[in-house]
Structure formats: C-alpha cells, structure tokens
Amino acid sequence: MVQAAGLRKRFGDLVAVEDVSLSVRPGEIVGIVGPNGSGKTTTIRMLLDIIQPDEGEVSVFDAAISPAARERIGYLPEERGLYRTLRVIPNLLYLAELKGVSREQALRRSDQLLDRLGLEPHRNKKVQELSRGLGQLVQFAATLVHDPEFVVLDEPFSGLDPVNVRVMKDVVAELRTANVAIMFSTHQMSDVEELCDRILMIDNGRVVLDGLVTEIKRRFAGSEIFVACDQVPEGVDGVLEWRREGVGYVLRLSPGYAAEDMLRSLLDRGARIDRFELATPSLEQIFLQVVESRNA
Amino acid sequence: MHKTWLVARHEFSVTLGRLSYRIFAASVPVLAIVALIGFAVFEAVRSDNTAAEGASYATGEAESTYGYVDLTGGQDGPLFTDHQLQDDTRFVPYPDQERATQELLDGRIDRLFVFPAEYLQTGAVVEVRKERAGVVDIDGGGRTGALRGFVLENLFEGRVDPEEFERIRIPYRLVTVEVSETGTPAESDIDTGNALTFIVAGVLLLVSGFTASGYLLQGLTEEKENRIMEVLLSSIKPEHLMFGKLAGLGAASLLQIALWAVTAVAFLLVLNLIVELPFELNSEFIPSPGSLLTAFAYFLLGYALIGTLLAAIGAVTTNQRQAGNISAFVIVPAIAPMWFMITFLENPEGTVARVLSFIPFTAPVASLTRLSLGGMGGVEVILSLLSLAISVVIVVGLTARLFRAYLLAYGQQPSLGNLVRTLRGR
C-alpha cells in the first residue's frame, strides 16, 4: 500500500537519509524508531511529499504520490500545530477541507471524533484555552477528521497523561481493525512493543533493523531463559550464571545446551515451575544494543 | 486551485476576525461619522446664531458695535449713511468725535472710525481705540472685512451696475493657462476625478496594501512558530499556499478599500446636505473607466510584488521580530518615491520621476503620483505596468522556491549562500 525504495536526502553537507526502504500494509502498524536526529522525521516528510527525496521513489496507494493520494493520508507531526486563536471546530473544518472533505462531512466527522476523544465539552473553545494534552487530542482529531487510509503519527503520546494515552491507543487499535495502514514514530519502546506489528530502526539516516517485532526479539534473544519458580535447584547442569528477576530467575545457558535440556533437567530435580520461556530482550535493550554497537 | 481558494477563504475570514483589522477598517467610517456629527452640530449652532442675528438685526442688535464719525459732508451730504449692518457688526453714526470717544471709553462701542472731510481725496480713515488695547489685534480680519463692506456699499451700491459693483468688491479671479513650447495652450490629460482616483489609489496602496502585506508576513511567521505549517504542507503545495494567502489577504484589503470608498462617497453626499461645499459635486468627480483600471492594476501589481516579497521573508525567517526587521528592506524602497515628492510636484515628467516609474519596487507609488499630476503618458504607463508584471512573475517563482525550501526550517536561519543556491534552484 505504502512503499519507499532507496530514499536519500541531504541538506547541504549533511546526509539526513541514506538508502531507506520501507513498506506499510493495510491493517498494519509499523513503528519507526531511532535516536534523535537519526532521520525519522525526514523519512516521514518524504513519504508525505512535504519534501522531495534527492533519490529514491515513494508510492502511496500503489501509485506515485499525487494530490489525490495526499488527501487520503492523515499526519500528526511531532511539532504540534493548530491555529491557537481559532476555536476547535473551525480548526478541524479547515484542515478537513484542505483534505478534500466537504464542510458537512467534516462537521459530522468532527462531532464523532470529539465525542470519541472526550473533547465534546471543549468544541467551542479556542485552542489557546486548552491544556497541552487536550490540544494534542484535538490535533489527533484533525489527523483523522478526513477518514484517512494511511496515518502517520510522529511521537503521538508525548505529553499526554495515561488516561488520554489509553484513549489514543484504543483509537489506533480501532484504526488497525478498520484496515488503516499506520506508521508511528516514537522513542517509547514499550509503546512500540504494545502496538506495532513491525519496526524500522533508523540510525544516522540508515535502516539498521527492519522486521516483525516478534522475529526481531527472537533474533536478539540469545541464550537466556526465564523460569518462574520458587528457587533454582542445586546442581543443575548447563547453567553458566543466574540472577533473580521479578517472580523467577534468568538462567544463562552454557554453549551447546538447549532450552528443552534445561527444562528436563529442572523437572528431574523436582523444581516446581510456573512459567518457562526464552528470555527475550525488550525492544529498548535491542535499540540500545544496536545503537551502541554501531557507535562502537 | 480548489485548495488555493480554501486557503484564500480561510485567510480572508481570519483577517476579518483580527481586532486590528476591524479597528483599522472601521476607523475611516467612524471618523467620517464623527466629522459629520461635528459639522451638523457646528452648522446647527451657526444657523442658530444666524437666526439670532436676524432677530438682532430686526431689533437693532449685533455682535460687535463700531462707532463712526462721518465728516465727509459735501454737496450731497455725508457719504456713510446706509448699510450699517455688516454681517455681525453694526456701525453706529455719531455726530462728533468727542461723544463717540466717550462711548468707546464707556465700552458701549467696540471701535471707533473717523472719516475725515478729505477722505475721498486721501482715502485715510482714522481708527480710535483704547490705550493698551492689546499688542495683537485678534479681530483685525473681522474689522477689516466689516469696514470694507461698509465703505464699498455706501460708496458704490446703487450707483454702478451690479456687475460692476461685484468687480469692485472682488476685482479678479485668477485662472492659469499653461502653454506648450509652441505657444499653444497645453492640453491637460487629467481631470479632477481621475487625479483623485490616482491619489487615492496611491494612498490606499501605501496604507491598505502594505497593511495586508504585513498581515501576510505575520500570518506566515505565526504558522511557522505554531508549527501548523507542517500540517498544512501535508495537504497543500507550498506555492498554492502562498497564492491562497496572497489572494485572501488581498481580498480583505480590497474589502477595506471598498468600505472606505463607500464611506468617502457617502460622507461627501451627506456633507453636501449639511454644509455648502466650496466645490460642486458634479460629473468631474467621476473617474474614467481607464483611470480606474490603471489605478487598480497598479494597486494589484504593487500589492502582489510587496506581498510576495514579504512572504519570502516570512518563509526564510524564524520569528515575527526578525521578519519585521527585514521587511524594512522591502517597505522602504516601495515608499521611496514619497521622499521625492517635491521633485514630482515640480516636474512629474523629469528624469527622477521617470526612472522611479520603471523600477518595480518604486513603480506603483511613483506612477500613481505622476498620473495624479498628469505627467505620465500612455506608453509609459504600459511599459511601467509591464515591468511591474514581469517582476511579479519572477518574484513569485523565486519565492515559491524559498517556500518549498525553508517553510519547515524552524529555528534555522539559512545562510546567504544557501539562499542563493535555493533561488538558483540547486
């Protein structure tokens, strides 16, 4: 549905993005992660035709991006922006009309979104009268007011309280169910783990990791297992070292020792096991590991 | 095109919602209403006074009372026997100077004039006034007017033709005719209505057009500071955004001008009902379609040039203060012809005036000024408008490049080298 191949962009002497390729399918959430200044926003701007790539191609809805295609895209930028002296509804109507939606349709959809996001009491307030969090929800409504088929969310949850984060996440989940293609950029790896099907990690303008979240985590899992039990029995073979973690233990296995051998060995020694699984690193750990290894 | 229209409509309504725009637009009608009320009150007071004077005339009262002693005598008797009420001044005859002087000292008369026996030969009239009556004679003008009327009417009215008497009263009205180098009367290609049209267009360009350009600059920098620019650019091309803004703010500016024009016409019509104007409101005040079109073209192209240049400044600057400072580089050249106003008045066809009419920055104000003075030919107008139009097309193209390159450059001031590279499309 949305594809980019070999994107390259330089600003003066700085190469902001180099050979970035990606794809987002309907009903899929792709997380774009990376350190500050890694090229995430530049990549997003090229996808949205806000800036032109020096090299590479972007296709949206299976064709080169066109004014009609732009109308089917919703964008929540990292730097939030609304007309502060205008009221909520005129803001939404204007931005919806710029996306080709009729005024009546925009008004109807605005009402639905304001109701869904709990903003109904604020519909006639000026944006400058709203708190930062409420303003962000209004911006989120503006992103969706034209019923986009491809949504790009750049740091959508920053500055929001947990209640509003939940509301926004629920709406994002509803969008995925409605077969909307979603790309979101964030620094919060827990959000990526919770929401994304796939991730694209960018560092210094290049893609350093790309794939399904489950596959990437398995790839970085290594030779550790997590066992939820009262205690690790004495004299278990194949354990190089172990440490307590939460309700159980993380065991680092000796080279050549498989997880099923360890399970058998534990059971043979009478251990009472509530949970036994590969100890996969969090995305945050993977992120740090990848960035540090590249810097090294 | 549709999105350009949406932006224009949005800018138009946002501008109309600005308090500063409303105050500015309403200032002229409010001032006109206040002035009309002032005129009406003044006229009412004046007519009351006139009525009182009419009554005082009937009862022999007046605002000022001048005494006079007529010693002219002669075969036909004294010269100054009639016309003793002149406007608000009553002339009271006294048989001798001694009694009249006493009346002056007692304050029963304000001034005393003595017409000696040899008045007709010498013209001398003696004014008697109290010692230390004041260094400055604040009623000198009124005294002279009343005395002049009193003397002229007594000497000539009824003794010469009314027309002759009018010429004695007002000896001449000066009419100037210019001649060309061949000695034939020079034809003036300007009349009152057209001259007014060009003057008004020039003033409106300076006031309203520059204000709209200022709003454009303010709106752009606000959108950059508010970060809404990125949202807008995900929906609309930068050049369409720029055209929409120019059109919307231009329309708001034209609406303001229309309001002021209607106000001016209504003001004159109502004023004409209240007071007697020193000129006649006739067809001379109606401009020709050609003049209107020319003035409109200069206004529109001038606004487009200034507005686009300010939009370029808005695109490359990072905040309103910085944008405001740099905008002086555009505004100052545009109003530069005002510095040469004396030169224009002295010779609207001179070299300075001609050169300024062809420099795009100065052309609108310079040409409108020359046109109002009747010092610009048709060919010059066409060439001047053409140079202005070409420069607008070039500036719009270059500004679109800056828009594309720098609208999202928050907090980053592009270097001069980068700007030049962008303008050259590299």
mmCIF file of C-alpha atoms in Angstrom, chain A residues 41 45 48-52 67 70-71 75 77 79-84 86 91 94-95 97-100 103 139, chain B residues 2-3 6-7 9-11 14 222-223 226-228 230-238 241 245 404 408 410 418:
data_model
loop_
_atom_site.group_PDB
_atom_site.id
_atom_site.type_symbol
_atom_site.label_atom_id
_atom_site.label_comp_id
_atom_site.label_asym_id
_atom_site.label_seq_id
_atom_site.Cartn_x
_atom_site.Cartn_y
_atom_site.Cartn_z
ATOM 1 C CA THR A 41 11.106 12.872 10.512
ATOM 2 C CA ARG A 45 8.255 14.074 5.292
ATOM 3 C CA LEU A 48 4.143 12.570 2.717
ATOM 4 C CA ASP A 49 5.607 14.554 -0.199
ATOM 5 C CA ILE A 50 6.329 17.503 2.105
ATOM 6 C CA ILE A 51 9.913 17.394 0.925
ATOM 7 C CA GLN A 52 11.290 15.752 -2.193
ATOM 8 C CA PRO A 67 -2.589 15.451 -4.681
ATOM 9 C CA ARG A 70 -2.297 13.212 -0.104
ATOM 10 C CA GLU A 71 -5.971 13.619 0.713
ATOM 11 C CA TYR A 75 -0.468 13.207 9.613
ATOM 12 C CA PRO A 77 3.518 15.832 13.273
ATOM 13 C CA GLU A 79 5.720 19.559 16.412
ATOM 14 C CA ARG A 80 2.013 20.061 17.070
ATOM 15 C CA GLY A 81 0.382 22.912 15.236
ATOM 16 C CA LEU A 82 -3.080 24.405 15.270
ATOM 17 C CA TYR A 83 -4.423 27.929 14.885
ATOM 18 C CA ARG A 84 -4.289 28.989 18.509
ATOM 19 C CA LEU A 86 -9.328 29.806 16.356
ATOM 20 C CA ASN A 91 -9.583 24.325 13.078
ATOM 21 C CA TYR A 94 -10.354 23.984 7.709
ATOM 22 C CA LEU A 95 -7.854 21.136 7.910
ATOM 23 C CA GLU A 97 -11.473 20.833 3.811
ATOM 24 C CA LEU A 98 -7.832 21.047 2.786
ATOM 25 C CA LYS A 99 -8.002 17.249 2.603
ATOM 26 C CA GLY A 100 -10.878 17.475 0.174
ATOM 27 C CA ARG A 103 -17.864 21.013 5.124
ATOM 28 C CA GLN A 139 -4.531 17.599 16.784
ATOM 29 C CA HIS B 2 -9.672 24.490 -5.103
ATOM 30 C CA LYS B 3 -7.202 24.384 -2.226
ATOM 31 C CA LEU B 6 -9.799 27.326 0.533
ATOM 32 C CA VAL B 7 -6.638 28.984 1.833
ATOM 33 C CA ARG B 9 -11.173 31.974 2.090
ATOM 34 C CA HIS B 10 -9.551 30.989 5.377
ATOM 35 C CA GLU B 11 -7.088 33.884 5.289
ATOM 36 C CA VAL B 14 -9.177 35.049 9.773
ATOM 37 C CA GLU B 222 2.751 32.657 13.205
ATOM 38 C CA GLU B 223 2.137 29.457 11.272
ATOM 39 C CA ASN B 226 2.773 27.485 15.774
ATOM 40 C CA ARG B 227 4.172 24.560 13.763
ATOM 41 C CA ILE B 228 0.923 24.281 11.824
ATOM 42 C CA GLU B 230 3.860 21.105 8.564
ATOM 43 C CA VAL B 231 0.208 20.051 8.778
ATOM 44 C CA LEU B 232 -0.690 22.463 6.001
ATOM 45 C CA LEU B 233 2.126 21.269 3.774
ATOM 46 C CA SER B 234 0.952 17.678 4.128
ATOM 47 C CA SER B 235 -2.249 18.831 2.408
ATOM 48 C CA ILE B 236 -1.254 21.579 0.011
ATOM 49 C CA LYS B 237 1.669 22.544 -2.183
ATOM 50 C CA PRO B 238 3.728 25.492 -0.873
ATOM 51 C CA LEU B 241 -0.495 28.048 -0.038
ATOM 52 C CA LYS B 245 -2.634 33.695 1.250
ATOM 53 C CA ARG B 404 9.466 24.867 -0.635
ATOM 54 C CA LEU B 408 9.832 23.893 7.635
ATOM 55 C CA TYR B 410 12.145 26.006 12.254
ATOM 56 C CA ASN B 418 22.119 28.630 0.850
#
